[in-house]
Short mmCIF file of C-alpha atoms and ligand atoms in Angstrom, two decimals:
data_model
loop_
_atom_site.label_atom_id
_atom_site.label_comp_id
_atom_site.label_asym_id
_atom_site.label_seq_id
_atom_site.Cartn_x
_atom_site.Cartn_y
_atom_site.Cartn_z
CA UNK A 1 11.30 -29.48 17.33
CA UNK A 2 13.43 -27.67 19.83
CA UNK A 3 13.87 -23.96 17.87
CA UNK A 4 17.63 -23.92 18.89
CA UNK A 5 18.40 -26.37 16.04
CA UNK A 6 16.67 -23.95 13.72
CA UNK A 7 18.52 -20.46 14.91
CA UNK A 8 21.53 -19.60 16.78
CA UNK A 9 20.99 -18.94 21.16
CA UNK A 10 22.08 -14.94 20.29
CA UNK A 11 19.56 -14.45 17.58
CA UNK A 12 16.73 -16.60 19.96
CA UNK A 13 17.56 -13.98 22.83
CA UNK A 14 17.67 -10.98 20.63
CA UNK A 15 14.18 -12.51 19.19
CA UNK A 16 13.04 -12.43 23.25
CA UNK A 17 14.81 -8.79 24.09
CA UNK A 18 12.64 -7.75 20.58
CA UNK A 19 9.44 -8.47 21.79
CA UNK A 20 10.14 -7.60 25.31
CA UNK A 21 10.68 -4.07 23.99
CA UNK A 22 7.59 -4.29 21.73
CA UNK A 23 5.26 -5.31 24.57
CA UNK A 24 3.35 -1.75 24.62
CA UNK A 25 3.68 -1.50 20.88
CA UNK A 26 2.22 -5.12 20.05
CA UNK A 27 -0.84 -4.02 22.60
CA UNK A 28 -1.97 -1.18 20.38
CA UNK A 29 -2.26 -3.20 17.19
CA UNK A 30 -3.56 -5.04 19.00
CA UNK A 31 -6.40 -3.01 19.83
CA UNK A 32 -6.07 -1.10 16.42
CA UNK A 33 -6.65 -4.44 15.01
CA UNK A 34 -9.55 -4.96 16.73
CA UNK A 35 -11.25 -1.66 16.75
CA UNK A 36 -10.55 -1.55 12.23
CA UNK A 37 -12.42 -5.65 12.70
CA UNK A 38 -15.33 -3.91 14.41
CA UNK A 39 -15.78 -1.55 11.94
CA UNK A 40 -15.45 -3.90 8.81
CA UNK A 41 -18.05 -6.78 10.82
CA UNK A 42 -20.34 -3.89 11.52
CA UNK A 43 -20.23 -3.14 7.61
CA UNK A 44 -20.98 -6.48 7.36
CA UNK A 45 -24.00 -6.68 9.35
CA UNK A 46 -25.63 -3.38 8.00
CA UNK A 47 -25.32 -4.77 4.71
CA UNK A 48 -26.88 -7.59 5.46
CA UNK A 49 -23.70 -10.16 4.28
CA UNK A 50 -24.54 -13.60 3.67
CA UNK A 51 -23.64 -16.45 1.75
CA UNK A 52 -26.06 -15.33 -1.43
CA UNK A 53 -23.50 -12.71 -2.10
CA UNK A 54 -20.35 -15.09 -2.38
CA UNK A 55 -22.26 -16.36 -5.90
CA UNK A 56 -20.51 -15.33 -8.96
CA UNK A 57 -21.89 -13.84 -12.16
CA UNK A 58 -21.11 -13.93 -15.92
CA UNK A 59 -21.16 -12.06 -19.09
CA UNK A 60 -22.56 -7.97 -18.31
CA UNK A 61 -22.50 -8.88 -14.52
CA UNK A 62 -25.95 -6.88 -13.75
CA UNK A 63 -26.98 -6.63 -10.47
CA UNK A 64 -24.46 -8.99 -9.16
CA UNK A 65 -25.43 -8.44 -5.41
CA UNK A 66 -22.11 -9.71 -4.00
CA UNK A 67 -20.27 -6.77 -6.40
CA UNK A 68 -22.58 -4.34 -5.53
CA UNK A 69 -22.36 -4.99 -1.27
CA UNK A 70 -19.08 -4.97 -1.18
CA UNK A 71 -18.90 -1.41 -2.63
CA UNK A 72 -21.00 -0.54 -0.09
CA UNK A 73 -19.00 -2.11 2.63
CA UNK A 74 -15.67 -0.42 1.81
CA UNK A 75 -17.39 2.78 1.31
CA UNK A 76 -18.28 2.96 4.75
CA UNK A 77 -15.72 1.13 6.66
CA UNK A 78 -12.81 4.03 4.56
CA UNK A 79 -15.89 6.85 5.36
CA UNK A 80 -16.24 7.61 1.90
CA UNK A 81 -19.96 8.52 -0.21
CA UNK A 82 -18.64 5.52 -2.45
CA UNK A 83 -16.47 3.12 -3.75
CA UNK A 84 -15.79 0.64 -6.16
CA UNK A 85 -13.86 -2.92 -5.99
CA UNK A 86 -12.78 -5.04 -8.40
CA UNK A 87 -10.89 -8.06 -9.18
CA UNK A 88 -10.12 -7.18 -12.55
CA UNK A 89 -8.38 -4.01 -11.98
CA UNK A 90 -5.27 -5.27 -12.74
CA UNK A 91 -3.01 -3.78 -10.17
CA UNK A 92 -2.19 -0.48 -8.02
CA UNK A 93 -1.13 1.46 -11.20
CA UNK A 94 -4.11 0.08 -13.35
CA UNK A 95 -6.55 1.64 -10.67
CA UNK A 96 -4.48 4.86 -10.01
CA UNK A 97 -4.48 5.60 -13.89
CA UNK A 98 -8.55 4.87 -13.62
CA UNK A 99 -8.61 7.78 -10.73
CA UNK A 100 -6.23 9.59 -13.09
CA UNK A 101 -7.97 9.21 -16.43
CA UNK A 102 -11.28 10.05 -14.76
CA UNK A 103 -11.09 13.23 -13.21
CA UNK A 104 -8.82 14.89 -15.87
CA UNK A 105 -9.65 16.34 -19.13
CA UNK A 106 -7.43 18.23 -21.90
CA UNK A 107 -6.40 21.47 -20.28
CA UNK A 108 -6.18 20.79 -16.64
CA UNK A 109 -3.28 20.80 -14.57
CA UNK A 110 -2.31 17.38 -12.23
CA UNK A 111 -0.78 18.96 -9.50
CA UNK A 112 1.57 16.47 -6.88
CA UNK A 113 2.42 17.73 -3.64
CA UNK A 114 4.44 14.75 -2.56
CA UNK A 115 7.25 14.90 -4.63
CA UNK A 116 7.55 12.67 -7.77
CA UNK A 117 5.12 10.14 -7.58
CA UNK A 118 5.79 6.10 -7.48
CA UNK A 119 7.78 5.26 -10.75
CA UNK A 120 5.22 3.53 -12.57
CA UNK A 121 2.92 6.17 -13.03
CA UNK A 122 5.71 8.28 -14.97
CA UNK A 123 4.46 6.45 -17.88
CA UNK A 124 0.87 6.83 -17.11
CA UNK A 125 1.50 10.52 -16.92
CA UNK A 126 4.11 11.22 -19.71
CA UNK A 127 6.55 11.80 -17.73
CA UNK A 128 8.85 9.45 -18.89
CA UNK A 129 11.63 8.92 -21.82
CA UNK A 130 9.97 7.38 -24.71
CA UNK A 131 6.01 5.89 -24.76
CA UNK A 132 5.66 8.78 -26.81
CA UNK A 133 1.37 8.25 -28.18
CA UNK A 134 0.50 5.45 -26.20
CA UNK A 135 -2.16 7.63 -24.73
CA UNK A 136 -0.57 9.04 -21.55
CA UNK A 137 -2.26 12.02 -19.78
CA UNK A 138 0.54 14.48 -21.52
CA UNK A 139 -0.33 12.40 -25.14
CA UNK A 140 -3.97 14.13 -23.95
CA UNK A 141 -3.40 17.67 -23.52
CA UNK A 142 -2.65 17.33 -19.41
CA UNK A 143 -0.22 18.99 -17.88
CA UNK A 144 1.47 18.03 -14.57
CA UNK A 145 3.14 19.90 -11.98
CA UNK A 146 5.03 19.02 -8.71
CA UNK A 147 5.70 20.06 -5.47
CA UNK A 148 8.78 18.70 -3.42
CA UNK A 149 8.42 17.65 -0.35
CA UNK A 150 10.06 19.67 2.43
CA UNK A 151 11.64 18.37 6.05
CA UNK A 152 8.99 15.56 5.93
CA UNK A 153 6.17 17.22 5.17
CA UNK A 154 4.16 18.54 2.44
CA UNK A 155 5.07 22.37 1.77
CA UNK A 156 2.33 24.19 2.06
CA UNK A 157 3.66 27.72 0.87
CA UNK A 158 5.06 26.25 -1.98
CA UNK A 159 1.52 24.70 -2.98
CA UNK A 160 -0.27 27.91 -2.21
CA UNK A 161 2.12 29.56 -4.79
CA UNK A 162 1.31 26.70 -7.46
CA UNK A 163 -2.59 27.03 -6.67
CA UNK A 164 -1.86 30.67 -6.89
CA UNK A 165 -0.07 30.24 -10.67
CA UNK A 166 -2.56 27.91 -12.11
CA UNK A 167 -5.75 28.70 -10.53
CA UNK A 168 -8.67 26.88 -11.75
CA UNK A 169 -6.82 25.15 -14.24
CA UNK A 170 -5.62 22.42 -11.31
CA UNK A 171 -8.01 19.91 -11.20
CA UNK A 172 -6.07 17.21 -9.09
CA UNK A 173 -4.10 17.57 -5.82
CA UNK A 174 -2.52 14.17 -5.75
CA UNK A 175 -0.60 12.91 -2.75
CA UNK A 176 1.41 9.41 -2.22
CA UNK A 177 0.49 8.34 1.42
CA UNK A 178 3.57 5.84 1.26
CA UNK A 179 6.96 6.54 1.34
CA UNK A 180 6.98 3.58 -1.32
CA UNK A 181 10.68 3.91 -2.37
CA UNK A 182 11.70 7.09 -1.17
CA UNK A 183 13.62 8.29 1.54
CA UNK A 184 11.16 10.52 3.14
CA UNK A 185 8.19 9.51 6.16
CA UNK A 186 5.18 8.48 5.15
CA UNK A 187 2.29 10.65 5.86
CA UNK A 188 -0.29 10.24 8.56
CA UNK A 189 -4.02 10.63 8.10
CA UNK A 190 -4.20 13.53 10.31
CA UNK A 191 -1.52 15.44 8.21
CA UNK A 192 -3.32 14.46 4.52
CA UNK A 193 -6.49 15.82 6.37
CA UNK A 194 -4.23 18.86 7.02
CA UNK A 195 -3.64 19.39 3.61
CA UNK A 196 -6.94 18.36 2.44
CA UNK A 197 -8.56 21.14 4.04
CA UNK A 198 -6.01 23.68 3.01
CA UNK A 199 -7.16 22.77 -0.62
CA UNK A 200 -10.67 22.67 0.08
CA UNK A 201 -10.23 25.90 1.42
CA UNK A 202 -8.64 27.45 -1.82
CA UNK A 203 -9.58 25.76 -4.80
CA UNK A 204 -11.94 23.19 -6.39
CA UNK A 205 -9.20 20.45 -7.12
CA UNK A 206 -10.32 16.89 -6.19
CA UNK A 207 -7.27 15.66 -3.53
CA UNK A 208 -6.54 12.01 -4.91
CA UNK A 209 -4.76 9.98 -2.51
CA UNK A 210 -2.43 7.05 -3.29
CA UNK A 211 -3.07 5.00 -0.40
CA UNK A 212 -1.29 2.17 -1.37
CA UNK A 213 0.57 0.32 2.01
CA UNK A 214 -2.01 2.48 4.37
CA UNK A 215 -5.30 0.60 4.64
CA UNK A 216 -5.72 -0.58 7.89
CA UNK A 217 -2.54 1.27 9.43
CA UNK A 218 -4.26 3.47 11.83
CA UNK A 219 -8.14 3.28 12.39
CA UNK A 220 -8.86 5.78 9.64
CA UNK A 221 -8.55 6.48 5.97
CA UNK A 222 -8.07 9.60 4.48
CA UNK A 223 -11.30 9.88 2.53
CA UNK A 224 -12.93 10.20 6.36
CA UNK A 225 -10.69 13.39 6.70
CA UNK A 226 -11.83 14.85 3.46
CA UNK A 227 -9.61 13.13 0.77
CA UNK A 228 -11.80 13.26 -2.19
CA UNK A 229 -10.48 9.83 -3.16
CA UNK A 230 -8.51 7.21 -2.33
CA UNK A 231 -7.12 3.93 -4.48
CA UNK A 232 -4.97 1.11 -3.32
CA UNK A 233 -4.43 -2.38 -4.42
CA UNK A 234 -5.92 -6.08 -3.15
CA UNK A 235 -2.30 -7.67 -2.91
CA UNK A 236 -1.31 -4.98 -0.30
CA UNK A 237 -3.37 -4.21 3.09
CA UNK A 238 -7.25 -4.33 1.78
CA UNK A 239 -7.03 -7.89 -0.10
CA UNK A 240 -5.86 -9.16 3.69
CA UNK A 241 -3.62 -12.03 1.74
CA UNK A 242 -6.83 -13.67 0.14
CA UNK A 243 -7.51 -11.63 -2.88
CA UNK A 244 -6.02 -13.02 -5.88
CA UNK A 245 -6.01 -9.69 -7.45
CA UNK A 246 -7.72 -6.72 -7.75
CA UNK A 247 -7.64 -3.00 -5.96
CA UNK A 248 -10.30 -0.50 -5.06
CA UNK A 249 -11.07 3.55 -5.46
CA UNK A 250 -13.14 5.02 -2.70
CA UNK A 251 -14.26 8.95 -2.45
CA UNK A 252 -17.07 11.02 -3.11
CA UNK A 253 -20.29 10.17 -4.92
CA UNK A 254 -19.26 12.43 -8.09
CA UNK A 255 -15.36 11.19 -8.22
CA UNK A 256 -16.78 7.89 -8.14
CA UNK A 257 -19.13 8.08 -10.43
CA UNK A 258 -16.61 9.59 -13.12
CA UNK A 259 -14.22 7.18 -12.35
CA UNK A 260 -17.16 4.48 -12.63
CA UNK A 261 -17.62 5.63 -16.25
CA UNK A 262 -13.69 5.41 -17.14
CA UNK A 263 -13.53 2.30 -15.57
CA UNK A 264 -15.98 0.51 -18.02
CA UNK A 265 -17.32 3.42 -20.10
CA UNK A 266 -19.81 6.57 -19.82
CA UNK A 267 -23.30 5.29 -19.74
CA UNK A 268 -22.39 1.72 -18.14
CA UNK A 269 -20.04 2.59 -15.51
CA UNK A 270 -20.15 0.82 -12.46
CA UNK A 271 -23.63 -1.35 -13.48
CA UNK A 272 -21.44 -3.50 -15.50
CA UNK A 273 -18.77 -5.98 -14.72
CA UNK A 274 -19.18 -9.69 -13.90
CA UNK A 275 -17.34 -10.94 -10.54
CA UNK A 276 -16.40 -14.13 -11.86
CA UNK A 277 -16.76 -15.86 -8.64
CA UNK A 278 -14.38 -13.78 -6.71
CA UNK A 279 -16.62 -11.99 -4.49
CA UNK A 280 -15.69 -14.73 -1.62
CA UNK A 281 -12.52 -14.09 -2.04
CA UNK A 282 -12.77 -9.86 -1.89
CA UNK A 283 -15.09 -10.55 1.17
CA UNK A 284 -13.03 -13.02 3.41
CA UNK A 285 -10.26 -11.05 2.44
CA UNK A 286 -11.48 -7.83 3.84
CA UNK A 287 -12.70 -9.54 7.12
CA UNK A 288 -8.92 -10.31 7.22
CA UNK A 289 -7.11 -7.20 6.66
CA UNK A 290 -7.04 -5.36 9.87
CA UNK A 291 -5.65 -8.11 11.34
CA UNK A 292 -3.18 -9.51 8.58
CA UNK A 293 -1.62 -5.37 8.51
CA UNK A 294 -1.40 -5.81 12.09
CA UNK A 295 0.73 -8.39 12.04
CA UNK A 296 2.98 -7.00 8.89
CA UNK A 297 3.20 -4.05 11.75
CA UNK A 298 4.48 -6.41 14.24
CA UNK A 299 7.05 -7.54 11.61
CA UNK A 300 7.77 -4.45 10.73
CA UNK A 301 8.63 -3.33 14.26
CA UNK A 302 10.28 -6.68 14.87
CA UNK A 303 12.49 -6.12 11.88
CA UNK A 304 13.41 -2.59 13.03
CA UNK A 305 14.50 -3.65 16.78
CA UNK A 306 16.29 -6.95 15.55
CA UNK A 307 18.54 -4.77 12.94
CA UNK A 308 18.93 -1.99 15.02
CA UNK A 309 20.59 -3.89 17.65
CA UNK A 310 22.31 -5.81 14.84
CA UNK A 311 24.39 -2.59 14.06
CA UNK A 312 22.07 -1.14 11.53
CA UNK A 313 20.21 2.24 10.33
CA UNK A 314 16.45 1.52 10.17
CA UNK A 315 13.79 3.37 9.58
CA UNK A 316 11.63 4.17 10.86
CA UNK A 317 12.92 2.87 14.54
CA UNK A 318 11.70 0.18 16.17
CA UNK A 319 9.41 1.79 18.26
CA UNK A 320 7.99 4.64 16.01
CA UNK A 321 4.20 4.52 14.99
CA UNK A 322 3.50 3.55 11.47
CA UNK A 323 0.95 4.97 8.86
CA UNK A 324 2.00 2.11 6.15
CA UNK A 325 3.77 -1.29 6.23
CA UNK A 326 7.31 -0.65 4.85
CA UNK A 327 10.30 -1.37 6.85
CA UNK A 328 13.79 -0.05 5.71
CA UNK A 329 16.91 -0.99 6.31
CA UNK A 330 19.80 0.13 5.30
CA UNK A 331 22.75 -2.88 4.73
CA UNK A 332 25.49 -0.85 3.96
CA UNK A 333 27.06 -2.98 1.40
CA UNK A 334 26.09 -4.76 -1.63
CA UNK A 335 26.78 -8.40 -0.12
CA UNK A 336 24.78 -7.48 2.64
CA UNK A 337 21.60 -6.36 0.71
CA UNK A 338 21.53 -9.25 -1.07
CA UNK A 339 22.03 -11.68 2.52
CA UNK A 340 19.20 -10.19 3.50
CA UNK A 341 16.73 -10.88 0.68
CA UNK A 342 18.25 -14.61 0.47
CA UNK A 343 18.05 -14.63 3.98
CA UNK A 344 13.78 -13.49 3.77
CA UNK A 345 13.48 -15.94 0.45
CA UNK A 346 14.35 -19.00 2.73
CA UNK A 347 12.25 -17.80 5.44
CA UNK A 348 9.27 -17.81 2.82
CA UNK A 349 6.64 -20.42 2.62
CA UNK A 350 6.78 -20.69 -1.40
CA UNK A 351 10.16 -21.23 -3.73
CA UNK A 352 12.17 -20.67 -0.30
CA UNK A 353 14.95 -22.83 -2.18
CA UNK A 354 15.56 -20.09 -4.15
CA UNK A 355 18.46 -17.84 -4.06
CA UNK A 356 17.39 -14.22 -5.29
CA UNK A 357 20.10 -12.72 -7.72
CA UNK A 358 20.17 -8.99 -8.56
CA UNK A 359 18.92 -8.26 -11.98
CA UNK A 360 18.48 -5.05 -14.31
CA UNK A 361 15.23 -3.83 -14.19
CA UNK A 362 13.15 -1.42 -16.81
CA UNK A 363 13.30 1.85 -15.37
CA UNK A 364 16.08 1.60 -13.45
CA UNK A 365 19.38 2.75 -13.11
CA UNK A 366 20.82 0.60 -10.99
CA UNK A 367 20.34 -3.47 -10.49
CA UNK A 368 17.93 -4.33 -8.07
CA UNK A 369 16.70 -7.72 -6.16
CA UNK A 370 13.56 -8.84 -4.83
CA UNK A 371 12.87 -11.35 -2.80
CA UNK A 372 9.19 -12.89 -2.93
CA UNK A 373 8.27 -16.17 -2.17
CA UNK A 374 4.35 -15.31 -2.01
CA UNK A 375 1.57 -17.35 -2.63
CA UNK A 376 -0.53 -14.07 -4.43
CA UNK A 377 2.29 -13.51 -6.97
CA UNK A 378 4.24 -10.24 -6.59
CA UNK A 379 1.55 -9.70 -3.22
CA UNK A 380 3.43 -7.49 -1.24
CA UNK A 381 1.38 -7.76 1.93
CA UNK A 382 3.19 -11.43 1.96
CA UNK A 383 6.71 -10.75 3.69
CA UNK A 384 9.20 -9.42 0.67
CA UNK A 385 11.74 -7.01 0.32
CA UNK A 386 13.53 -5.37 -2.54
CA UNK A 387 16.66 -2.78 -3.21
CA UNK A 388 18.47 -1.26 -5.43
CA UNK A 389 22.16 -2.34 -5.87
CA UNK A 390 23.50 0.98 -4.34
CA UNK A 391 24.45 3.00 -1.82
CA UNK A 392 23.58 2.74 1.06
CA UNK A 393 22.17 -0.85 0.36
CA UNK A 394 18.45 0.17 1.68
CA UNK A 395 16.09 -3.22 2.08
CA UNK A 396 12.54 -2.59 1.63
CA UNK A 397 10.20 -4.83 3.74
CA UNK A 398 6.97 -4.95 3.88
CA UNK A 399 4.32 -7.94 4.62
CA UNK A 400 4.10 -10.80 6.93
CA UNK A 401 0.73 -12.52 6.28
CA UNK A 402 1.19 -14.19 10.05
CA UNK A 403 3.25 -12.25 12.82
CA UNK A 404 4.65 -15.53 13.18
CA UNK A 405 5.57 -16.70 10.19
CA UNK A 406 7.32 -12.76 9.74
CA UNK A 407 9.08 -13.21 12.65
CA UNK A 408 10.58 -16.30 11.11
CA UNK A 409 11.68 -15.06 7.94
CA UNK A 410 13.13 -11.44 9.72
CA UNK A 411 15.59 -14.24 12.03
CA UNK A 412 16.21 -15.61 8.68
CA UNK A 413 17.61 -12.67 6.83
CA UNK A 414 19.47 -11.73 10.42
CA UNK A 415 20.94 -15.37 10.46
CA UNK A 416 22.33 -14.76 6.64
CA UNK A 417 23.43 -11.17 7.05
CA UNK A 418 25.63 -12.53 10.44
CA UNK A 419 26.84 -15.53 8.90
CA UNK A 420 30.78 -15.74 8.45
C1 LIG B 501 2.30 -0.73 -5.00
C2 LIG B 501 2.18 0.74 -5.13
C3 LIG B 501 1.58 1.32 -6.25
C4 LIG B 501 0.98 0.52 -7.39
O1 LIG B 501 1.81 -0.47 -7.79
P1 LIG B 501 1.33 -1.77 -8.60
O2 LIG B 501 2.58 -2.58 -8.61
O3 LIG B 501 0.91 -1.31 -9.94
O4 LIG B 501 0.23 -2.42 -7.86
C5 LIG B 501 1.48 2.68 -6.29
N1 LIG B 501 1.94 3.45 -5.28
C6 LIG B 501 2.52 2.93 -4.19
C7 LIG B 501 3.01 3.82 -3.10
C8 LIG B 501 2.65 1.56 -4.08
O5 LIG B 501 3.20 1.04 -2.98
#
């Protein structure tokens, strides 16, 4: 089919002028795409992958081979002692609250150095209005501090001075990679190795890393920079748009192992836990991730030229290097927030007849839409975008399981937000 009967001749020429200006930045990812492939097939030889390990087990899950390998596999290709993956963690929070839960014990301090940390862990921490004995960390007898962050970065003086208050007493430095929904940049893995070190080099806290959005991003993680662990989820970057489910932790031998043994329980810990038949999917799905972030990169960047030129603040610009996947953009007005995710839900390949409406949400203050039409529900590292209904009208996008297919749906939401 001729593509002119599907968009307008401006946005087709603004599509050209787009990647015409990306040229240089499509190369990299290339090559980042292909240098993160080398290092997850070279996993895969060491370990000796084959199709034995795709078989599923039942019941306790011992010695389930496939389980087992793959731990291996992500442990080395994110430079870590270990790891563990699993399909039945059941989402980002799930496995940060497992990192959380299993380093901390009654009397330590939690200390955050990013700022407040993504909203659902409020909860998980007892941070939040109500919950009250549902067994948060607070519920537990731990306390939690923060640090904000300042001009960008994290503020080092200021975390000297709360290492300095609470001493021994801190037992986690936790940092969010991501910007997730906040207005600030995210971090690189050069900078988290920057702060890393300055912790190593005064205190005994374990630095936990939220790496959700970041696998894959540049052609490290943070655990090789000295990030005692790291935890993200399998419908972002690492689960490549196969998983079904699932997220990972990845550190040091002794973080692991604790978090093994609040994963399942002490004693059992990581020797436990039947894959159900999902290995294939955790496998093909890795194989798949450095190039599937690649291409929500390319989206990403595509997004930020194509709305830049359209009149709009993005951010970051369109020719900025990334350390995660999101894309904002700010609309400006409530109609035009809402184009925009209509305009990505008909560029979908699932429910794109549907016409996203802004709804309350628990936990926030304002109404917010989403569009999603996934085929992982809620998988993020499909192309979506969300917002809060206010000013000024920010889109979040992330995803793009196909550079392609992204491209499409980022001409869709332009061809909606220009409409008369
Ligand atoms: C997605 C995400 C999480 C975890 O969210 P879930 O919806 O529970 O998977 C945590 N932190 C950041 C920065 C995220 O992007």
């Amino acid at each position: 089919m001729d593509q002119t009967q599907l968009f307008s001749p401006e946005l087709l020429s603004l599509a050209r002028d787009a990647e015409d200006a990306l040229r240089d930045t499509f190369a990299r990812l290339d090559a980042l795409s292909f240098e993160n492939t080398a290092r997850v097939l070279d996993a895969f030889r060491r370990h000796g992958v084959s199709d034995s390990h795709f078989a599923g087990t039942s019941g306790y899950g011992y010695d389930d081979r496939g389980r087992d390998t793959l731990d291996l596999i992500y442990a080395d290709v994110f430079g870590a002692e270990r790891a563990f993956v699993r399909h039945s963690i059941a989402c980002g929070t799930h496995a940060l609250s497992i990192a959380l839960y299993g380093l901390l014990r009654p009397g330590d301090v939690m200390l955050s150095v990013t700022g407040r940390p993504y909203d659902t862990l409020a909860e998980v921490i007892g941070i939040a209005e109500g919950g009250e004995d549902m067994g948060s960390l607070a519920d537990f007898g731990v306390r939690y501090r923060e640090v904000a962050m300042k001009d960008g970065k994290v503020d080092l003086a200021s975390v000297a001075a709360a290492l300095g208050e609470e001493g021994a007493r801190v037992k986690i430095v936790y940092l969010q990679r991501s910007k997730g929904y906040a207005d600030r940049p995210t971090l690189t893995v050069s900078e988290i190795g920057e702060v890393a070190r300055f912790v190593h080099e005064s205190c005994g806290a374990y630095v936990v890393v939220d790496n959700c959005y970041g696998e894959f991003c540049e052609n490290r993680e943070p655990t090789a920079v000295g990030a005692d662990l790291i935890v993200g989820s399998l419908i972002k970057n690492p689960g490549g748009g196969i998983a079904e489910g699932g997220a990972y932790l990845a550190g040091t031998a002794r973080a692991i192992e604790k978090c093994g043994a609040r994963f399942t329980c002490p004693g059992e810990g990581l020797e436990v836990g039947a894959s159900h038949g999902q290995n294939k999917s955790l496998y093909r799905g890795f194989f798949m991730a450095p190039h599937t972030v690649a291409a929500a990169l390319k989206t990403a960047h595509f997004a930020a030229y194509v709305f830049d030129r359209l009149g709009f603040d993005v951010s970051p610009g369109y020719l900025e290097p990334r350390s995660d996947i999101i894309q904002m953009i700010r609309l400006g007005t409530a109609d035009g927030l809402i184009r925009f995710c209509r305009g990505i839900q008909s560029g979908s390949p699932v429910d794109a007849f549907v016409a996203p409406e802004p709804s309350d949400m628990p936990g926030y203050a304002d109404q917010v839409i989403m569009a999603a039409g996934t085929f992982v529900q809620g998988a993020s590292i499909e192309l979506s975008a969300d917002g809060p209904l206010r000013a000024p009208y920010t889109a979040f996008l992330q995803g793009g399981l196909t550079f392609e297919s992204g491209k499409y749906g980022i001409l869709k939401a332009a061809a909606y937000v220009t409409a008369q």
